Coordinates of C-alpha atoms in Angstrom, one line a residue:
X1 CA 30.4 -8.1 -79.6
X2 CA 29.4 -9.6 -76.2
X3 CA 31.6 -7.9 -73.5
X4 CA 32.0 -8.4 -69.9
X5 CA 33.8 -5.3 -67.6
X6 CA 35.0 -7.0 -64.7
X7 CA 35.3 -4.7 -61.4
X8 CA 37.7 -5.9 -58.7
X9 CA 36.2 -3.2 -56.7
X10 CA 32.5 -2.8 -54.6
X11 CA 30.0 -2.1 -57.4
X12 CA 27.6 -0.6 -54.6
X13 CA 30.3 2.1 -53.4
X14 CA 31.3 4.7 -55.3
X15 CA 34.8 5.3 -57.5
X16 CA 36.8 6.3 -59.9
X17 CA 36.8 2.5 -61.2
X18 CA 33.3 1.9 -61.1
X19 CA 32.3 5.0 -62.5
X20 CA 34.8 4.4 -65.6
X21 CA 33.0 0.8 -66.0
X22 CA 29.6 2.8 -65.9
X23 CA 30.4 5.1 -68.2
X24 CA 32.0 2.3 -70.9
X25 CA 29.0 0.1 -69.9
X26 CA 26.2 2.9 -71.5
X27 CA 28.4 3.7 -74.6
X28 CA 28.9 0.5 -75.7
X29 CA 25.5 -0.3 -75.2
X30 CA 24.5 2.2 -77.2
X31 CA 26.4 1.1 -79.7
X32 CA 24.3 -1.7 -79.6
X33 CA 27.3 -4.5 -78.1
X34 CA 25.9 -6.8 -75.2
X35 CA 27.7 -5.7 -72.3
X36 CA 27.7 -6.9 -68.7
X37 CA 29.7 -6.0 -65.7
X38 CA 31.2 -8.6 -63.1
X39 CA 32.1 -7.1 -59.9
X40 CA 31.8 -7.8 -55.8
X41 CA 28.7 -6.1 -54.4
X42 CA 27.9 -5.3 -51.1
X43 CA 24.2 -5.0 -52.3
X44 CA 22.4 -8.5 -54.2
X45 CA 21.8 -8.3 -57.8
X46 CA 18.3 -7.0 -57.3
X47 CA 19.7 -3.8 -55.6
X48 CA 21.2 -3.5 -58.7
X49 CA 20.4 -3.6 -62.4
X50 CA 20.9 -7.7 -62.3
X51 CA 20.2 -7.6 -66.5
X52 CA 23.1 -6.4 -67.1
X53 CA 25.1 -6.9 -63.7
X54 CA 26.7 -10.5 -62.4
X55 CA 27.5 -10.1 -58.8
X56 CA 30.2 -12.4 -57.8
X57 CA 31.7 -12.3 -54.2
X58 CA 30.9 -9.8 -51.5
X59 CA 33.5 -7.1 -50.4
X60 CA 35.7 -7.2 -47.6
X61 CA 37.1 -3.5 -46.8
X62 CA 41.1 -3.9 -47.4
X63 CA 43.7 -0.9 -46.4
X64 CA 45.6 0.2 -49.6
X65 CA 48.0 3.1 -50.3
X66 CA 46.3 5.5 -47.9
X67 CA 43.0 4.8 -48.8
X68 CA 40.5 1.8 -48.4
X69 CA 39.8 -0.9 -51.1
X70 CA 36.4 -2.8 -51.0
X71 CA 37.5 -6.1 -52.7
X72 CA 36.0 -9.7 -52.7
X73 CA 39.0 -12.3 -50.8
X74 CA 37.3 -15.2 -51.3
X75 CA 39.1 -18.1 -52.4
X76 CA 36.0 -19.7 -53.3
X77 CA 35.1 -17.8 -56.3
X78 CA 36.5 -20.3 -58.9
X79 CA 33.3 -22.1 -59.3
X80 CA 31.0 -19.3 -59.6
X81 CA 33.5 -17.7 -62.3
X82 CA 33.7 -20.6 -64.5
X83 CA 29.5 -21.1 -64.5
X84 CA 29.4 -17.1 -65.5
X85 CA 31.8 -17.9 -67.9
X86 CA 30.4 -20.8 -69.2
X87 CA 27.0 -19.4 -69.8
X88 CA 27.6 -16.0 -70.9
X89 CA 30.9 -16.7 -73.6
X90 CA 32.1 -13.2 -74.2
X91 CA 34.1 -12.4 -76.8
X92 CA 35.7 -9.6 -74.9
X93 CA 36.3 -9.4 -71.4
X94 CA 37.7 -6.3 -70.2
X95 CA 39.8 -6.2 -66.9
X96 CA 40.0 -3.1 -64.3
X97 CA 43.2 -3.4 -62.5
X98 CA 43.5 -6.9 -63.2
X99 CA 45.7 -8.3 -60.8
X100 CA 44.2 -7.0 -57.7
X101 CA 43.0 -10.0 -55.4
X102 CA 40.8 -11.5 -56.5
X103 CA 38.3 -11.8 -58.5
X104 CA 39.8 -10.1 -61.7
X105 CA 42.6 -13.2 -61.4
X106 CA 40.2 -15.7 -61.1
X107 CA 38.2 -14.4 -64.1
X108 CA 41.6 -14.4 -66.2
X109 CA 42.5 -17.7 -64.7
X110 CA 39.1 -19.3 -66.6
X111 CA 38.5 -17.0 -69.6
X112 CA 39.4 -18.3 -73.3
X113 CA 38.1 -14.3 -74.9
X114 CA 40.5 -11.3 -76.2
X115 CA 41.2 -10.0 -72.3
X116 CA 42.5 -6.5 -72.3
X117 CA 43.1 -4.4 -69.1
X118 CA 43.4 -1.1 -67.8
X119 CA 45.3 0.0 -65.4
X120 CA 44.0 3.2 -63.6
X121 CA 46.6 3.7 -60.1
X122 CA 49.9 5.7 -60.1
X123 CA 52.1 5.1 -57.0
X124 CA 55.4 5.7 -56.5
X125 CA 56.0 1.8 -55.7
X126 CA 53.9 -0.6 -54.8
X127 CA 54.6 -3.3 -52.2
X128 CA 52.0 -5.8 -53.5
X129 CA 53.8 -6.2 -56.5
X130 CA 57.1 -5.8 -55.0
X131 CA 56.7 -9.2 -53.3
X132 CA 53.6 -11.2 -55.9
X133 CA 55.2 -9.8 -59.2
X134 CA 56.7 -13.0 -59.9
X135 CA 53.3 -15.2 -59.2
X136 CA 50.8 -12.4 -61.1
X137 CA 53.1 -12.7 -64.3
X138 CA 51.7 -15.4 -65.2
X139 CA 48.2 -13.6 -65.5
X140 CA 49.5 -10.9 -66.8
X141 CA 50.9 -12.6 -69.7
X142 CA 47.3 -13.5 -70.6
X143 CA 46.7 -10.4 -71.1
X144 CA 46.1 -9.9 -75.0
X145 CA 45.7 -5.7 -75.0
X146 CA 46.9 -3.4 -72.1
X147 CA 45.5 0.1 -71.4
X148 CA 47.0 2.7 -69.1
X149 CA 44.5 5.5 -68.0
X150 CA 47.9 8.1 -68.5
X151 CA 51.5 8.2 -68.9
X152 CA 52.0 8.3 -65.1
X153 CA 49.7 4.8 -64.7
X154 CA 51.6 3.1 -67.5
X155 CA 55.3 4.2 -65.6
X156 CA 53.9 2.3 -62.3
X157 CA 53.0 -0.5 -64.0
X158 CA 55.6 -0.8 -66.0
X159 CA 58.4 -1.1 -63.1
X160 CA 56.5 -4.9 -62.6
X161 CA 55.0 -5.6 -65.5
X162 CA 57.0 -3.9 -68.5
X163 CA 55.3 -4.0 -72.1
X164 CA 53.6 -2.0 -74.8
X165 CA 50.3 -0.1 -72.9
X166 CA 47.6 1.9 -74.8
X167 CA 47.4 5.1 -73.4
X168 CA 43.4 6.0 -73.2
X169 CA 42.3 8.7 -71.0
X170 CA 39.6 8.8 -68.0
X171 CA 36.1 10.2 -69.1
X172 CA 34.6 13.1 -68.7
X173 CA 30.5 13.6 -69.0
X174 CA 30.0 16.8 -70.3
X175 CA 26.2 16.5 -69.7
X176 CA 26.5 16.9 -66.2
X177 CA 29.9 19.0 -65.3
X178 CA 28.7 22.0 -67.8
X179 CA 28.8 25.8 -67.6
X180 CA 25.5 26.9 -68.0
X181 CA 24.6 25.4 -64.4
X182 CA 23.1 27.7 -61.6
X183 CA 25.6 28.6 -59.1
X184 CA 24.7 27.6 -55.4
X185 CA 23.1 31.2 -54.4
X186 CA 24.1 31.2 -51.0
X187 CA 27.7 31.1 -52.0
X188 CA 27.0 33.9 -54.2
X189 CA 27.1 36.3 -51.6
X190 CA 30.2 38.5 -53.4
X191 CA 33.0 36.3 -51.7
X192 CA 35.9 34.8 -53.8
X193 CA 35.2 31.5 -53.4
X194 CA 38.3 28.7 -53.3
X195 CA 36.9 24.9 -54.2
X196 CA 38.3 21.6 -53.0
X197 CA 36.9 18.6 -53.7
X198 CA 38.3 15.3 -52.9
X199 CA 38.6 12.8 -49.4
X200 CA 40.4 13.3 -46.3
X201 CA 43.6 11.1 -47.0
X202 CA 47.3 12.3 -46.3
X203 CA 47.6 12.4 -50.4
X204 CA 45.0 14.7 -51.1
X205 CA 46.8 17.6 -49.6
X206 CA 44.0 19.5 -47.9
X207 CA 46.2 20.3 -45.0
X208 CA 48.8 22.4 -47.2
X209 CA 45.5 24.4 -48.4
X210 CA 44.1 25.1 -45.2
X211 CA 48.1 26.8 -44.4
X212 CA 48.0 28.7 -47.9
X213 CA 44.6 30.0 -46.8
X214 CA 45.4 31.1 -43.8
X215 CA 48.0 33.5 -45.4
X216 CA 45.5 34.0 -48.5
X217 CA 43.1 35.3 -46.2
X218 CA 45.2 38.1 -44.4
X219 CA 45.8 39.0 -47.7
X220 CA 42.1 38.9 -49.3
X221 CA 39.5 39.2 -46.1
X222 CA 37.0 38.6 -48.8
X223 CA 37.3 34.9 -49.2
X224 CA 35.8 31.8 -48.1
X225 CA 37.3 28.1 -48.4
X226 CA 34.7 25.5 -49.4
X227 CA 35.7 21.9 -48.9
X228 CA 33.9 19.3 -50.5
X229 CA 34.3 15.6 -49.6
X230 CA 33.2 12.8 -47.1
X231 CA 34.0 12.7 -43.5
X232 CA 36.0 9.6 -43.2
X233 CA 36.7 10.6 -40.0
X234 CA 39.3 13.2 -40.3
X235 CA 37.3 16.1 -40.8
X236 CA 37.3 16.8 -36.6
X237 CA 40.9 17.2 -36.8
X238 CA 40.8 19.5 -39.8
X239 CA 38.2 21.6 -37.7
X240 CA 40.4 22.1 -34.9
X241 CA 43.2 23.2 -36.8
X242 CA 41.5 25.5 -38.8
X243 CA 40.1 26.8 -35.2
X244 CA 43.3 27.2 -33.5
X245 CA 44.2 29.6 -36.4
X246 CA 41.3 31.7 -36.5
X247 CA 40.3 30.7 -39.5
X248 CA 37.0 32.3 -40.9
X249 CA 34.5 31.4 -43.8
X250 CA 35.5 28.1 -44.3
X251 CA 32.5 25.4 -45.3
X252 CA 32.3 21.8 -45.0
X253 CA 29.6 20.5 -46.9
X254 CA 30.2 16.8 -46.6
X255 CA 29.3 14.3 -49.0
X256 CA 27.8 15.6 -52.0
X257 CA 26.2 13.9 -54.7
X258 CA 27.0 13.9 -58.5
X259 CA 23.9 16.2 -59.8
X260 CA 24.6 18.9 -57.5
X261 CA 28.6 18.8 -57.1
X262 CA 28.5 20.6 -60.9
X263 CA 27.0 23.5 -59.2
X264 CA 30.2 23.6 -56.8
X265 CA 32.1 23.9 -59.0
X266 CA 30.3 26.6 -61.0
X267 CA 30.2 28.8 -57.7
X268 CA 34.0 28.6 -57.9
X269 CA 36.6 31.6 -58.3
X270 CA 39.1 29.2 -58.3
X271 CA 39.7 25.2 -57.7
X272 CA 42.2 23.6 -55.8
X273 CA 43.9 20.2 -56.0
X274 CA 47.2 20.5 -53.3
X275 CA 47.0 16.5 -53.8
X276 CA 50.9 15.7 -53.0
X277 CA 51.4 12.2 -55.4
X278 CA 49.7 9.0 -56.6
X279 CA 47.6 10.5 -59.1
X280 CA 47.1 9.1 -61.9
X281 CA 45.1 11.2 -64.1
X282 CA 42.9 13.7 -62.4
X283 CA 39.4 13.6 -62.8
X284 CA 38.3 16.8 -60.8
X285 CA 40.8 18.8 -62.9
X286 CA 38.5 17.9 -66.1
X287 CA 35.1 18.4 -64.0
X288 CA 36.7 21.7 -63.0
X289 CA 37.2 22.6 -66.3
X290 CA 34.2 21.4 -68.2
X291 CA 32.3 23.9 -65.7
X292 CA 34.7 26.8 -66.4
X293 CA 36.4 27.0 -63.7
X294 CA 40.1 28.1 -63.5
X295 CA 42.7 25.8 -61.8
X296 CA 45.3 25.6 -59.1
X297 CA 47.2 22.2 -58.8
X298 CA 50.4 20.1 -57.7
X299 CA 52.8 20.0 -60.3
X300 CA 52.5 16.4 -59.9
X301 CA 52.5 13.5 -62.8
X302 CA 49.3 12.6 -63.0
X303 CA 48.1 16.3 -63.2
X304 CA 50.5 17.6 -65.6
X305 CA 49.0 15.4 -68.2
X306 CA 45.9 17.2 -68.2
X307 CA 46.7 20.7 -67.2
X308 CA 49.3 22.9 -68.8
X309 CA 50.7 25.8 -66.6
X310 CA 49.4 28.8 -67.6
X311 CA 46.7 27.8 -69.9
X312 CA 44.0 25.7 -68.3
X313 CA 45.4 26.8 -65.0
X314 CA 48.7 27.2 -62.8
X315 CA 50.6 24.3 -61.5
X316 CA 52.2 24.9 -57.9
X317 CA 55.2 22.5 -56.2
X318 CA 53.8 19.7 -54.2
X319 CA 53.9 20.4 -50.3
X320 CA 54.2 23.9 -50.7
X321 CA 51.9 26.0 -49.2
X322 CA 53.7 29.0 -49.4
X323 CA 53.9 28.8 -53.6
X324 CA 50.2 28.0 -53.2
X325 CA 48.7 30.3 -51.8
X326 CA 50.6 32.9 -53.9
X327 CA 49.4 31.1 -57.1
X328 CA 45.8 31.6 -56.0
X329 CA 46.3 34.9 -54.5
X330 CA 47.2 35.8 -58.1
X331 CA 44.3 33.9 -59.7
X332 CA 41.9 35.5 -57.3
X333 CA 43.1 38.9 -57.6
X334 CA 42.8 38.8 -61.9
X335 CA 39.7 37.8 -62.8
X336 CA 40.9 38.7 -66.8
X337 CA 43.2 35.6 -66.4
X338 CA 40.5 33.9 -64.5
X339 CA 38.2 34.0 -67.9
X340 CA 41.5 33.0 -70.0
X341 CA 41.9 29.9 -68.4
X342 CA 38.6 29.1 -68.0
X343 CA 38.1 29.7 -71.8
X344 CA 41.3 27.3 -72.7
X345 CA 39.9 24.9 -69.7
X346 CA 36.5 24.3 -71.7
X347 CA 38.2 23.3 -74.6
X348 CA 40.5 21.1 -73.4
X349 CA 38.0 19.2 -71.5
X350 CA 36.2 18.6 -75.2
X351 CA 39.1 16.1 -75.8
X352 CA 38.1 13.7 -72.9
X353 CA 34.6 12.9 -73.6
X354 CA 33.5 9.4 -72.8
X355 CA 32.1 9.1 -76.3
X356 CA 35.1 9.8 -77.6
X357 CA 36.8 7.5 -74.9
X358 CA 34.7 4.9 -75.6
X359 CA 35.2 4.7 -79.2
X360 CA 39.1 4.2 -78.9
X361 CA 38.9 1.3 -76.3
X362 CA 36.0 -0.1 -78.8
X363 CA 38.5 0.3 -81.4
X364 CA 41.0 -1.3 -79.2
X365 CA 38.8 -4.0 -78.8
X366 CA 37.9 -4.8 -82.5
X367 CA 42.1 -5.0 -83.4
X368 CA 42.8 -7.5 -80.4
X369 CA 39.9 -9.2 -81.2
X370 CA 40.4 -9.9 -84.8
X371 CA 43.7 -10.7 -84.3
X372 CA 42.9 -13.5 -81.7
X373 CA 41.0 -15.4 -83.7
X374 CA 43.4 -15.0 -86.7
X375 CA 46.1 -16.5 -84.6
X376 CA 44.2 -19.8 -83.5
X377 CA 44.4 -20.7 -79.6
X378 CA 47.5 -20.3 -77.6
X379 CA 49.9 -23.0 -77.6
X380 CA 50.5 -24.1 -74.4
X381 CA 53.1 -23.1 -72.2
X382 CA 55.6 -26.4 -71.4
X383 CA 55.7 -27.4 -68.0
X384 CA 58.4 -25.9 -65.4
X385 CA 60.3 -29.4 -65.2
X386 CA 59.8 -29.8 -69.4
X387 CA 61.4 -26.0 -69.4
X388 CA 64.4 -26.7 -67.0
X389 CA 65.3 -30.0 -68.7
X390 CA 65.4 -28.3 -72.2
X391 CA 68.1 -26.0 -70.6
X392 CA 70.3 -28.9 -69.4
X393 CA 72.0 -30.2 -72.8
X394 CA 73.3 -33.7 -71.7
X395 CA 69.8 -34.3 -70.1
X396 CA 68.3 -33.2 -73.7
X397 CA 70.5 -35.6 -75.2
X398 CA 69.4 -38.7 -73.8
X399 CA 65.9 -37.5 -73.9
X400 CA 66.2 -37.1 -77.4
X401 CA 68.2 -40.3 -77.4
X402 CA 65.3 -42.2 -75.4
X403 CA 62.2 -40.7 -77.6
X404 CA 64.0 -41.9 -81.2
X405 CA 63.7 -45.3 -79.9
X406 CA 61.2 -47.2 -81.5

């Protein structure tokens, strides 16, 4: 099959999305299908692999549910869409969140392949689709397959856009996040080491760690808190909090790239995730415990899907930093439940292996596919006035009346 992934999202930047796309794009290839991805860049095609990468639009950096979006706006993507189109006639064109502005919509607007989507956020509402839900209907009805990342995407979605969504997992690469990996030796220094990994946004919950440390470390001197994640510009205010208490041994690494983050993880005791909401599936949780490593988290929807208390790790109210730091104090203190966990974590990360991934949305795929081009083209939808006049009967009358004439 020829297949197109279409990114709404900055191909140059890196994320969840982009990283799923990358991940489908080398399966699929493998399994020798002709795949290219369509997405905004902030670099040209030549920064990137242009063989198997169409650039169309550049990003514009968008606030979105506490975070920052790097989306092409233009309105003026329609003729660039419909050449790519054109030349490349896909059989499949696969959408990542579909209806965010704009080029996804634009693609749908112009393609005549089997288009399925996934869906990969999990809000609690969102106000987007509050007020456009109406409008983006009519993309999404030409949708022909529908993919939620997890139970707790497809419930979202499903307050705008109800309907029957395949549930296929996020991807985990189990040639990178692996337990055989050297530890970082300066952090093997005898300390208990507590992992986070993840940004500085309100949702991520860092701040209710940095209160259940403080009380872990009167507890257990022989700790040290190692945060992992971009600045973004909040990390000064972190610092000065964690100042003001006294707080020892904590480590901000900054930024840290994807072949050396495994070896984070690996020099772990225990990881973290105080994230509070709007998770939809938890990819550190699975890196976590591909590498062995037990696991704290919110007992929040997105990560109860992956972790089950008490047997990949322990599952703590959200905003709670008193529960927390007791749930780690215990964790810390028993390292036979530490190797338990871990144990039951390696297994259950088996099950989300992009191979494996890959395959079912493949499968996915083939069945939509097949059952397109049984059906014939759509018929097309009757106009609005056409639709309103069928529902008036004396105005169907005399049109009915009017066409028998000869």
């Amino acid at each position: 099959m020829k297949i197109a992934l279409v990114s709404p999202y900055d191909y140059a930047y890196p994320g969840g999305v982009a990283n799923h796309i990358r991940h489908l794009h080398e399966h699929f290839t493998e399994a020798g299908h002709d795949v290219r991805v369509i997405t905004p860049s902030s670099l040209p095609e030549e920064g990137l692999d242009s063989r198997q990468v169409i650039v169309c639009g550049r990003p514009f950096s968008v606030p979105a549910n506490g975070s920052i979006a790097r989306i092409a706006l233009s309105l003026r993507l329609s003729k660039r869409v419909k050449q790519v189109l054109a030349d490349e006639q896909f059989d499949v064109i696969h959408l990542h969140e579909p209806l965010v502005p704009t080029l996804p919509i634009t693609v749908l607007r112009f393609s005549t392949a089997t288009n399925v989507a996934t869906f990969h956020a999990a809000h609690d509402r969102s106000l987007p689709y509050m007020y456009t839900w109406r409008i983006l209907k009519r993309w999404f009805r030409k949708l022909d397959g529908k993919i939620a990342v997890s139970r707790a995407a497809e419930a979202f979605v499903s307050q705008y856009f109800p309907g029957y969504y395949n549930i296929i997992p996020n991807g985990i690469d189990l040639d990178v996040f692996r337990p055989d990996l050297e530890p970082l030796p300066e952090l093997m220094d005898g300390k208990l080491n507590i992992l986070f990994v993840g940004r500085f946004e309100k949702r991520k919950g860092l701040r209710f760690l940095v209160r259940a440390y403080a009380r872990i470390k009167a507890e257990m001197p022989n700790t040290r808190l190692v945060i992992v994640g971009p600045d973004g510009g909040a990390k000064a205010a972190y610092q000065k909090s964690i100042q003001r208490a006294g707080l020892e041994d904590v480590v901000f690494t900054g930024f840290v790239p994807n072949d050396i983050l495994p070896r984070y993880y690996r020099s772990a005791h225990v990881f973290c995730a105080p994230n509070t909401g709007q998770e939809s599936q938890g990819i550190i949780l699975l890196e976590a415990l591909a590498c062995g490593t037990p696991v704290v988290a919110t007992n929040i929807d997105g990560f109860a899907t992956v972790i089950t208390h008490g047997e990949e790790g322990l599952l703590v109210p959200p905003e709670d930093a008193e529960k927390l730091a007791l749930a780690l104090v215990h964790l810390l203190a028993d390292a036979g439940l530490r190797e338990r966990l871990a144990a039951q974590g390696m297994q259950t990360a088996q099950r989300y292996t992009w191979k494996r991934v890959a395959a079912q949305v493949l499968s996915y795929y083939e069945r939509l596919h097949q059952a397109k081009l049984t059906s014939g083209p759509p018929k097309p939808r009757p106009s609005r006035l056409r639709r309103l006049t069928g529902m008036l009967p004396g105005l169907r009358s005399r049109r009915t009346a009017t066409d028998a004439k000869p």
